[in-house]
XYZ file of C-alpha atoms in Angstrom:
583
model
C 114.997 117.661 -159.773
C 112.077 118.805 -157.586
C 108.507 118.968 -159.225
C 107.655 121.586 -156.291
C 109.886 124.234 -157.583
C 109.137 124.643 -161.255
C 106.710 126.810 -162.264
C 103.539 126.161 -164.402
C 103.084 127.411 -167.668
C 99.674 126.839 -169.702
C 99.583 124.437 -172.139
C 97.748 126.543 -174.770
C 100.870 129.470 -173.998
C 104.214 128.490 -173.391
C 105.572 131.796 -173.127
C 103.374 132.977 -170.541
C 104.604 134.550 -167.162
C 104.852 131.565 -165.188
C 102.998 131.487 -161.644
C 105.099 131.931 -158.631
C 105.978 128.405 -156.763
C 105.095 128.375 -152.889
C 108.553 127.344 -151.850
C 112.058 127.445 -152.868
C 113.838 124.688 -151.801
C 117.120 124.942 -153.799
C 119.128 124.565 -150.480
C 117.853 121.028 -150.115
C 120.191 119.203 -152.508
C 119.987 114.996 -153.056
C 122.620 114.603 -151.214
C 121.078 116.319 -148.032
C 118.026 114.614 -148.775
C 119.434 111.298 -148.403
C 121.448 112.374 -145.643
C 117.936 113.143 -144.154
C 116.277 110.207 -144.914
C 118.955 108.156 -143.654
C 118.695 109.683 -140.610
C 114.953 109.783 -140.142
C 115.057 105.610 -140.315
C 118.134 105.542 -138.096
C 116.395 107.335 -135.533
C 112.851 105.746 -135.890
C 114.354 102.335 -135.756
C 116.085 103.076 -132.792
C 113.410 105.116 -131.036
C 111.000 102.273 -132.098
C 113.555 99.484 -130.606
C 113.409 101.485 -127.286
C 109.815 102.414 -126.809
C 109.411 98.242 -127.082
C 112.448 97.764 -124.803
C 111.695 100.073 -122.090
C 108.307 99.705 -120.450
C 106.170 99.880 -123.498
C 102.927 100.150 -122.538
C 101.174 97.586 -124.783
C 101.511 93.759 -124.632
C 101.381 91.404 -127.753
C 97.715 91.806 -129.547
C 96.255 88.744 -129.314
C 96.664 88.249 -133.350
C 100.428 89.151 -132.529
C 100.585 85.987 -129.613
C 98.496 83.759 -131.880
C 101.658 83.868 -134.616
C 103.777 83.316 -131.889
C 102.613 80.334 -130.916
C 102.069 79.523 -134.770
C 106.271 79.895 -134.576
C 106.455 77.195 -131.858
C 104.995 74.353 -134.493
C 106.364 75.337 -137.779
C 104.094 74.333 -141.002
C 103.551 74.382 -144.630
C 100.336 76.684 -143.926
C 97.909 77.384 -140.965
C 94.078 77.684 -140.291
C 93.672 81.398 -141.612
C 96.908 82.457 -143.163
C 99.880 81.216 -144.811
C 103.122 80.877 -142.681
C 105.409 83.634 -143.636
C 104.598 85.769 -140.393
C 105.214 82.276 -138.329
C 108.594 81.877 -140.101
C 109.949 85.638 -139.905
C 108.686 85.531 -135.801
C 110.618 81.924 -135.192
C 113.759 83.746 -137.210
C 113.639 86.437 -134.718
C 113.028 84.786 -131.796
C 115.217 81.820 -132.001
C 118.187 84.671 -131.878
C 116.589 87.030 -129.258
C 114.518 84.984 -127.372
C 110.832 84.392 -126.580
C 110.208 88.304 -125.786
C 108.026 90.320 -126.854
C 110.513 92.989 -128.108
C 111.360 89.566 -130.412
C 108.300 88.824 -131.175
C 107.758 92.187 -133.120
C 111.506 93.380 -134.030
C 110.639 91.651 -137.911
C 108.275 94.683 -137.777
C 110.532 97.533 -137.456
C 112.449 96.211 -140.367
C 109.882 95.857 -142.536
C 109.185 99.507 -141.806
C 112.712 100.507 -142.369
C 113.010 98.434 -146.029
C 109.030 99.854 -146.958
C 110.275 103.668 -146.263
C 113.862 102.977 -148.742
C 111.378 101.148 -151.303
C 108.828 103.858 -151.098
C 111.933 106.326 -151.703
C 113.568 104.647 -154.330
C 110.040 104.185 -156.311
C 109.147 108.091 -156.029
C 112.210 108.764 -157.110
C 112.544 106.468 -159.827
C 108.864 107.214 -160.952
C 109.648 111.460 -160.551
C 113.218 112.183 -160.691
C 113.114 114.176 -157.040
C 114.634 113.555 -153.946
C 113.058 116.083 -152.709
C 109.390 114.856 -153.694
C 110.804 111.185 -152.358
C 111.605 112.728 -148.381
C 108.090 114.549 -148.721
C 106.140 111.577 -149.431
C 108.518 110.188 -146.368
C 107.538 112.459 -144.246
C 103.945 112.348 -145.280
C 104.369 108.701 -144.185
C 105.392 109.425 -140.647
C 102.487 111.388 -139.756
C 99.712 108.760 -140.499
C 98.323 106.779 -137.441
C 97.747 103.642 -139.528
C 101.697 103.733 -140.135
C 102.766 104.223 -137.140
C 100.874 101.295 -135.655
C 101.905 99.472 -138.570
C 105.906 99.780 -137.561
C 105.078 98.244 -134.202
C 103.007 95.328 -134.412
C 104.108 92.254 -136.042
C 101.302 91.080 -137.655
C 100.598 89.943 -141.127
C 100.379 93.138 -142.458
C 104.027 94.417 -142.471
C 105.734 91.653 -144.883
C 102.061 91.641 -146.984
C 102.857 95.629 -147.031
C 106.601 95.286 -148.315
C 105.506 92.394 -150.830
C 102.861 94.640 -151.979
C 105.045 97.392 -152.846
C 108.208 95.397 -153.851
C 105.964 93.899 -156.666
C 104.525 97.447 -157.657
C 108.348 98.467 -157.710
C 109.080 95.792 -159.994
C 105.922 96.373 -162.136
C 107.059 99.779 -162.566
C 110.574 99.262 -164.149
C 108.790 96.253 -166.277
C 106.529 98.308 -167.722
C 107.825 102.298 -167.885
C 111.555 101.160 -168.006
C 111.031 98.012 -170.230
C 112.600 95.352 -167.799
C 111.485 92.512 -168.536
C 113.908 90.557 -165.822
C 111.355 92.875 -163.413
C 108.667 90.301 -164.553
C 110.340 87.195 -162.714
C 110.384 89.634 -159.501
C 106.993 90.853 -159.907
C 106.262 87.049 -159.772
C 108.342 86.392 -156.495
C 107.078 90.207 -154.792
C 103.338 88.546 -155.383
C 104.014 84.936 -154.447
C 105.983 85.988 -151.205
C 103.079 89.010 -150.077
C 100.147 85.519 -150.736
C 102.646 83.448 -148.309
C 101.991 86.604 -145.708
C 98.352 87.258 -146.709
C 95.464 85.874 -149.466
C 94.568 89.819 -150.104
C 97.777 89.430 -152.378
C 96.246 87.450 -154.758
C 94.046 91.008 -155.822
C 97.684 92.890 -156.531
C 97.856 91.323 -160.156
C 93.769 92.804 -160.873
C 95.760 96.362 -160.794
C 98.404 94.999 -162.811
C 96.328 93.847 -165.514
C 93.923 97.108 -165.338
C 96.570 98.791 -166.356
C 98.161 97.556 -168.896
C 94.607 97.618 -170.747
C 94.028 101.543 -169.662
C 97.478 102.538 -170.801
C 98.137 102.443 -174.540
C 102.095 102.075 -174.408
C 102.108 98.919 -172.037
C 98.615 96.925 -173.656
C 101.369 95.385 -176.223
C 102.236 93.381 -172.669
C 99.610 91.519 -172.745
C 100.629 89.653 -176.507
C 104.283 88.413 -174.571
C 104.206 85.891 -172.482
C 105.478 87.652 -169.442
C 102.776 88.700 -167.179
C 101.607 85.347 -167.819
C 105.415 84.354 -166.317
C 104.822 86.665 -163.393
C 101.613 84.995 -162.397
C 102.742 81.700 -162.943
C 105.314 82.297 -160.561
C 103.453 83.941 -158.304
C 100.779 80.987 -158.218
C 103.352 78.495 -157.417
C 103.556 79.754 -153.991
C 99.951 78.496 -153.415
C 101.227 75.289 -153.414
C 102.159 74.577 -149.760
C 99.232 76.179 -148.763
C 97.139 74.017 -150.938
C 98.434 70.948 -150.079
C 98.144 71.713 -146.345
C 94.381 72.181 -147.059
C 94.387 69.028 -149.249
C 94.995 67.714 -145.736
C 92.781 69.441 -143.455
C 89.684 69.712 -145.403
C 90.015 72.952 -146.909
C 89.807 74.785 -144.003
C 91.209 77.832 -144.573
C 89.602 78.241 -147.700
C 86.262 77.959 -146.013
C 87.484 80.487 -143.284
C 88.518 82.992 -146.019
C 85.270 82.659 -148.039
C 82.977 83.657 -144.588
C 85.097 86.699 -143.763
C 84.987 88.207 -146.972
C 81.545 87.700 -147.561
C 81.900 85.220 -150.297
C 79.878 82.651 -148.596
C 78.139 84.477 -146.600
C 73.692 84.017 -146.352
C 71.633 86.334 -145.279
C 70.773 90.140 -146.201
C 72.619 91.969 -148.854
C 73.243 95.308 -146.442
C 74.342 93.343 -143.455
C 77.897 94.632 -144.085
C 79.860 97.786 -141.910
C 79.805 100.161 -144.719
C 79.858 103.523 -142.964
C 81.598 102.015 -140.015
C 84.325 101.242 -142.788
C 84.672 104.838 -144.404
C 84.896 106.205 -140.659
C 87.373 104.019 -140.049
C 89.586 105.111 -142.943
C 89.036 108.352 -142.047
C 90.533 107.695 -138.462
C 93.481 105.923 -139.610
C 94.726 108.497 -142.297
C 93.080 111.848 -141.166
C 90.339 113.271 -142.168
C 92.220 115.810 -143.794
C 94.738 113.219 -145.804
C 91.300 111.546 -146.594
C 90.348 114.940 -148.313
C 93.922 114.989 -150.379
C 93.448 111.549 -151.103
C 90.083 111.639 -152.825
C 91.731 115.327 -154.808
C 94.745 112.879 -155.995
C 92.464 110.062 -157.182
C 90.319 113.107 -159.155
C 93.751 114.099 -160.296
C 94.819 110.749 -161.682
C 91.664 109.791 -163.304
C 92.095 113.021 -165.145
C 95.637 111.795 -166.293
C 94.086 109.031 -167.634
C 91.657 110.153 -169.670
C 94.259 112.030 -171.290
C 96.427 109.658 -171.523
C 93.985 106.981 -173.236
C 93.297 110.040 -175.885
C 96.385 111.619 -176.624
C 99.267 108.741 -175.780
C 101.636 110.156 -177.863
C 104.867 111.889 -175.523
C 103.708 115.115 -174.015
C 105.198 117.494 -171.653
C 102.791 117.755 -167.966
C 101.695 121.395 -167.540
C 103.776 122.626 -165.025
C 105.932 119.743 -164.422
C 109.407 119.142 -165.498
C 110.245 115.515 -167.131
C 109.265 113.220 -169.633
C 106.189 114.138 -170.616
C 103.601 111.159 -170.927
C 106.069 108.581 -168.449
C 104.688 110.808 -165.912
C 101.024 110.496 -166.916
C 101.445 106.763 -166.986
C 103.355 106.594 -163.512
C 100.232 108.573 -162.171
C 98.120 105.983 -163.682
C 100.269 102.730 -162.528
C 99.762 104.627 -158.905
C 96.594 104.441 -158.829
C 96.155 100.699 -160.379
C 98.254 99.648 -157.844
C 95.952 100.388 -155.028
C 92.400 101.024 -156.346
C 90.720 97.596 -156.889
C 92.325 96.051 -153.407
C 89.916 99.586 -152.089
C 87.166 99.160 -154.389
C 87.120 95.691 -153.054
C 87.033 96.364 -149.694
C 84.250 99.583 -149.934
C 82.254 97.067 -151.874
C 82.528 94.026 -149.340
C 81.842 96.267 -146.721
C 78.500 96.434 -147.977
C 77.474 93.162 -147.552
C 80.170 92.262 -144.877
C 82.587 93.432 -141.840
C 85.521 94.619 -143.658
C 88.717 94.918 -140.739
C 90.295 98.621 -141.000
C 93.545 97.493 -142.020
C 92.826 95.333 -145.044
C 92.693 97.959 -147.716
C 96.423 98.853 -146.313
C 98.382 98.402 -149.104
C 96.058 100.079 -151.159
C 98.181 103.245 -149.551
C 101.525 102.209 -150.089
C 101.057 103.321 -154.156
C 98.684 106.222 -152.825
C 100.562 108.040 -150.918
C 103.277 108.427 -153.721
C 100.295 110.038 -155.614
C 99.323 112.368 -152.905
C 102.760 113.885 -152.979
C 103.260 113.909 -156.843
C 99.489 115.631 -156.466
C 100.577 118.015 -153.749
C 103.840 118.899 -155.368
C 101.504 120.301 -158.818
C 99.756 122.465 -156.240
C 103.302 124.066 -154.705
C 104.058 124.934 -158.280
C 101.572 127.258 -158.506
C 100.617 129.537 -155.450
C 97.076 130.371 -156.684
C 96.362 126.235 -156.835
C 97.783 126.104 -153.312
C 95.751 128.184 -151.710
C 93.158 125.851 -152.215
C 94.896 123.035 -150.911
C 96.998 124.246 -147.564
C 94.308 124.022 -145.403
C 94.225 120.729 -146.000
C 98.076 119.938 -146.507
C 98.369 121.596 -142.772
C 95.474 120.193 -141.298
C 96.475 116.035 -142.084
C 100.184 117.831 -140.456
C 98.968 118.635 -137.577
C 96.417 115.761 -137.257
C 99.717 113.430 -137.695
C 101.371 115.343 -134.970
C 98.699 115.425 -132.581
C 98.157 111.685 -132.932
C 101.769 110.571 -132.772
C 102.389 110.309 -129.260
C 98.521 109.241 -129.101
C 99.305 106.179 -131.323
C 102.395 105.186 -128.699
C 100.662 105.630 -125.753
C 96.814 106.430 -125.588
C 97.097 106.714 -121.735
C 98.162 110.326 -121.881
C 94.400 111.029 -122.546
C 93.246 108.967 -119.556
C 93.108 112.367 -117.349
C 91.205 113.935 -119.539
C 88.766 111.495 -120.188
C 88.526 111.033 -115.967
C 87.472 114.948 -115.900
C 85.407 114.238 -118.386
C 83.851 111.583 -116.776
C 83.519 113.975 -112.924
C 81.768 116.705 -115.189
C 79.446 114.192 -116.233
C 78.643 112.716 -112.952
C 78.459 116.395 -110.945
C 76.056 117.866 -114.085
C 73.757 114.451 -113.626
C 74.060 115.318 -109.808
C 73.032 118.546 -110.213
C 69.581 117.072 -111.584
C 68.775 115.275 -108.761
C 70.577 112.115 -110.072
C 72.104 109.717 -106.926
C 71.987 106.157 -108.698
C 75.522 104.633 -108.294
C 74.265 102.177 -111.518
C 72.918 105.249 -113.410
C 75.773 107.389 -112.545
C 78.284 105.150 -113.584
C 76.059 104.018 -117.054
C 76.601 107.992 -117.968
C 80.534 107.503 -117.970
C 82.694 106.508 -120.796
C 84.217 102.992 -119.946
C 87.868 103.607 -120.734
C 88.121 99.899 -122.424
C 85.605 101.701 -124.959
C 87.585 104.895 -125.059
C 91.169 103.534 -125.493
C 91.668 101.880 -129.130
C 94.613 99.784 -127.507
C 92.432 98.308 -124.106
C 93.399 94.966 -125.512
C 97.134 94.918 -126.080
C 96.806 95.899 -122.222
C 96.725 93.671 -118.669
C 98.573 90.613 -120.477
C 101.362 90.340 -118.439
C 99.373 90.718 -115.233
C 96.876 87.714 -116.292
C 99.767 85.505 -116.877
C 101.209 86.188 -113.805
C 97.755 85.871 -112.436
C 97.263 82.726 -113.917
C 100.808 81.241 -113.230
C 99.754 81.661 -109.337
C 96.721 80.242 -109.910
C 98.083 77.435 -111.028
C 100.528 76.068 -108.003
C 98.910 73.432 -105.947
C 96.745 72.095 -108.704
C 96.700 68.533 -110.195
C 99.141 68.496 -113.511
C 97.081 71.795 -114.179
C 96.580 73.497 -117.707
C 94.965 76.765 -118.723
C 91.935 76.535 -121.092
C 90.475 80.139 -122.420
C 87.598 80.877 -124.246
C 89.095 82.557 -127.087
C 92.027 82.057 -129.411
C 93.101 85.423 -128.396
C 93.058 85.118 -124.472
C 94.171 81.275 -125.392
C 97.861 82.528 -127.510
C 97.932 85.272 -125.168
C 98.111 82.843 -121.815
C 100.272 81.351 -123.634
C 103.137 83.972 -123.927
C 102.656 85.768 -120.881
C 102.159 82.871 -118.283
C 105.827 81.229 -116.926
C 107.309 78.858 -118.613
C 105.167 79.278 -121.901
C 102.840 76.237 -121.571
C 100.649 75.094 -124.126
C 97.437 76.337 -123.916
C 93.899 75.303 -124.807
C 90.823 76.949 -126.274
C 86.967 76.150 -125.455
C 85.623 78.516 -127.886
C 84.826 75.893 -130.624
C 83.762 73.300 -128.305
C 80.657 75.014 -126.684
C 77.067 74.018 -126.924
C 74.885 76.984 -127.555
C 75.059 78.364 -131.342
C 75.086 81.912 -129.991
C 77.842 81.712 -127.322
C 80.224 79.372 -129.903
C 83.469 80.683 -131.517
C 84.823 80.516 -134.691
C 87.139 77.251 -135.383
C 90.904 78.339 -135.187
C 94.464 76.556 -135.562
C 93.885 75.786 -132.036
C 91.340 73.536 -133.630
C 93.395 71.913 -135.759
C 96.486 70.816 -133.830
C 95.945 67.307 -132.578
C 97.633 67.974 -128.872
C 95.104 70.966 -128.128
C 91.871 68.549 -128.672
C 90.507 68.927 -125.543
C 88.970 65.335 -126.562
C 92.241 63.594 -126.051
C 92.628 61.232 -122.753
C 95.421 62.751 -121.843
C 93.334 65.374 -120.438
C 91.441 63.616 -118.304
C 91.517 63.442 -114.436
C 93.523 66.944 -114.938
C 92.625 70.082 -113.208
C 92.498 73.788 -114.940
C 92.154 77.796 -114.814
C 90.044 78.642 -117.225
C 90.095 82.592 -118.689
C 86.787 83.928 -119.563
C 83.423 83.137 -119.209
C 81.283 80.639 -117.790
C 79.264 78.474 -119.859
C 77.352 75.617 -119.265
C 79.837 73.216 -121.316
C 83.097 74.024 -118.682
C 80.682 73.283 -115.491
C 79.480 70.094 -117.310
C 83.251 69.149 -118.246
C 84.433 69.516 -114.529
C 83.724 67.755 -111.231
C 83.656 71.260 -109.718
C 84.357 74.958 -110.988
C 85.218 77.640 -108.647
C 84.852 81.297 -109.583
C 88.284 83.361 -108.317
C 88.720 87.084 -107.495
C 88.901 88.592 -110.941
C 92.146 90.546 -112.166
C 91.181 94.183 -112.624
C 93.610 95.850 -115.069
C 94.719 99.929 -113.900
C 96.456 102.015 -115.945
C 97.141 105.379 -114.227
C 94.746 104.711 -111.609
C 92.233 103.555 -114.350
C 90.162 100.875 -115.017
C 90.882 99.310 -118.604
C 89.471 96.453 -118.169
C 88.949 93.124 -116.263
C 89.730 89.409 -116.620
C 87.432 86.427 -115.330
C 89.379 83.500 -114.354
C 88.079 80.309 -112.633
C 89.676 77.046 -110.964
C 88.472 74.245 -112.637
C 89.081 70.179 -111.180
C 89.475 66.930 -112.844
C 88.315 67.346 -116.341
C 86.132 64.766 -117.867
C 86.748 66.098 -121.687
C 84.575 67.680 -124.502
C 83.909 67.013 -128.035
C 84.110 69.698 -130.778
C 80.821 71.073 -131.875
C 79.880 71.808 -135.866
C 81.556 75.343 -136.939
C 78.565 78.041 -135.907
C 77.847 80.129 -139.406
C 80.540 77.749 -141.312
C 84.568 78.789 -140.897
């Protein structure tokens, strides 16, 4: 049944002429609607598995690489994460290969089993196929999703686990599974395996069944107890692999949330972070968001006063199970946000970490949108909006794939710019070029970009050297030198090793592996190309370091960026320094 094409009577008069409904949609039947969705993932998963098979024009991120090489020395745990993403990347890639079409195929699936969990839960939750392909097709028009489908990182098995366990929460507590408990358990240990966030899924969980009157009785069984038990087992590899290594990634964890952190209380990204969001969903899906949040908090109220079975004005169904799915919706993603709006206050919160806080969400924007269609008079106030994210999701698609198409504007940008400055008198080559927008600064994906080329850069480099290896600055030029150069060599990373407080990097797993200790004496006597730059510590470290050309990086006859590499001979070896600012 479809909540968009019922009309809305008032509560307080039943018989009332019912408002007309925006659209009739009796023409689109279940059965076409799964016939449609079926179709929609057939032909994103294959348009997907092309655009990375057929000169795709981004290389790994260097988060993407680092789990890649994460893959190549399988563990109970790792420096920063757990290991699921290192275990799902060696699955792939020990049966297609060490490419980077391998590397991130795991992704596309877990973007093919979130949309058929994301349908099955709307529909479960709201009895409508045809609010189930809406909230679909919502899906497909939000940047952060798109990007999401692509890029193996962390984020797509954390995103599945997250909503697999909301799934199961659902049927445990509207459908009175309790078998759903045990899987709630496995959804949450599985999603802390992928990413520590997971451990804040169960604060939703247990918000709501103290909001909602008909599921508090929960809390006397010994069930969601169960389900967290479970779910806390997981832990255990990655607490004994920290047993071992000094509790390293719980130190890490603690500095880039904040929870260790010294210093000033406002030293976070706050308004950085809510202009962020808006960029990733829309500004106009931002603006439905916040009216479906409104919306549910309003359910609750009345559901907390009047529990008792109740039919939704306007809405077909079961009266107060819809009230309480509204609710669970919003538990499910609403602390993970509040968390992140609040750290962001006192620390740098990424854009994608409130992520899964959308999965739930979006469900509730299209339950919240489909009460608007059933009344034309409540629409009105709400299509601007509705067409406004559309078109923002359209416009941004092909963006999302391939920012280059924008590079010509941006370049006539750039000429008006420089013949306007003329104009007033302005012939400084430095001041002319200042007044131009760098396109690494532009283009959102300058990093997944000139990969291949430095590895084939570097490979060169490296023929006629002494039993040469590559050392790089950073863990991210260090994982990435490692994919892209021939032959996949082991790579090292200097970050953690330099001198000066300011110019020192963060500790990695790069750290932490015994045969990248730059320390070690089999290193010595052995020359290098080194990625990045100079520093006092590398000249120290080698008899003699010679600067190279650097490798400029064009895309469409455009800069993007640039790559400093160096020839480095006989290495004499470096200690570690103490972790600048902790882990």
């Amino acid at each position: 049944m479809d909540v968009a094409s019922y009309s809305k009577a008032p509560m307080t008069a039943p018989a009332a002429v019912a408002p007309r409904p925006v659209w009739r949609l009796d023409w689109l039947t279940p059965a076409r609607c799964r016939l449609i969705f079926v179709a929609l993932l057939a032909f994103g998963f294959y348009s997907h598995l092309r655009y990375l098979r057929h000169d795709c024009p981004i290389d790994l991120s260097g988060d993407e690489a680092q789990y890649w090489d994460w893959s190549r020395a399988l563990d109970w745990s790792y420096y920063s994460k757990g290991p699921l993403v290192a275990w799902i990347i060696r699955a792939s890639t020990s049966v297609f290969g060490n490419q980077m079409w391998a590397v991130r195929l795991p992704a596309l699936v877990f973007a093919v089993a979130t949309s058929i969990l994301t349908y099955w839960l709307t529909r479960r939750l709201f009895k409508s196929d045809r609010l189930a392909l809406g909230v679909i097709l919502l899906n497909h028009t939000v940047p952060m999703f798109v990007a999401g489908s692509l890029l193996m990182t962390i984020d797509p098995p954390y995103f599945f686990c997250w909503g697999l366990a909301s799934a199961f929460f659902a049927l445990a507590v509207l459908d009175e599974r309790r078998w759903a408990w045990v899987g709630i358990g496995l959804a949450v240990g599985a999603g802390i395996l992928a990413k520590y966030g997971m451990l804040i899924w169960p604060v939703g969980m247990l918000a709501f069944l103290l909001i909602d009157p008909a599921s508090r009785r929960w809390l006397r069984t010994p069930w969601p107890w169960v389900a967290m038990a479970i779910a806390l087992l997981f832990l255990t590899p990655a607490v004994v692999w920290n047993v071992q290594h000094d509790w390293v990634t719980f130190r890490h964890v603690a500095k880039q949330t904040g929870a260790a952190k010294q210093g000033r209380l406002l030293d976070g990204n706050f308004f950085e972070f809510i202009g962020s969001q808006l960029g990733v969903l829309g500004p106009a899906l931002a603006v439905i968001l916040i009216g479906a949040v409104i919306y549910a908090l309003k359910r609750q109220r009345v559901l907390r006063a009047k529990p008792s079975p109740r039919p939704s004005p306007g809405i077909p169904g079961e009266g107060a199970r819809q009230d309480r799915a509204v609710v669970l919706l919003l538990w499910m993603g609403l602390p993970l946000f509040a968390m992140c709006l609040l750290g962001s206050i006192r620390s740098k919160m990424q854009v994608n970490w409130p992520a899964a806080a959308y999965f739930s969400w979006m469900i509730l924007i299209g339950y919240f949108l489909a009460t608007r269609l059933a009344d034309l008079a409540a629409w009105r106030r709400w299509r601007a909006w509705f067409w406004g994210s559309v078109v923002f999701g359209l416009v941004m698609m092909p963006i999302a794939h391939n920012f280059e198409i924008l590079y010509p504007l941006i370049s006539r940008y750039n000429a008006w710019r420089v013949d306007r400055a003329r104009g007033r008198g302005i012939d400084d080559p430095k001041k002319l070029e200042k007044i131009q927008i760098e396109f690494r600064q532009a283009d959102p994906t300058a990093k997944l970009k000139g990969w291949r080329e430095l590895g084939a850069r570097v490979g060169r480099e490296m023929r006629g050297l002494k039993d040469p290896f590559i050392l790089c600055e950073d863990y991210m030029e260090t994982a990435e030198a490692a994919f892209y150069t021939p032959g996949q060599p082991k790579t090292f990373c200097i970050g953690a090793y330099i001198t000066k407080i300011e110019d020192r990097k963060r500790r990695t797993q790069y750290d932490v592996w015994p045969d990248r200790d730059l320390a070690q004496p089999a290193l010595r006597g052995r020359d290098a190309i080194y990625v990045g730059y100079l520093n006092d510590d590398l000249t120290r470290s080698f008899t003699s370091v010679e600067e190279l050309p650097e490798e400029p990086i064009y895309r469409r006859g455009c800069k993007v960026r640039r790559f400093k590499i160096y020839r480095c001979r006989d290495f004499h070896g470096l200690a570690i320094q103490p972790p600048a600012g902790g882990f």
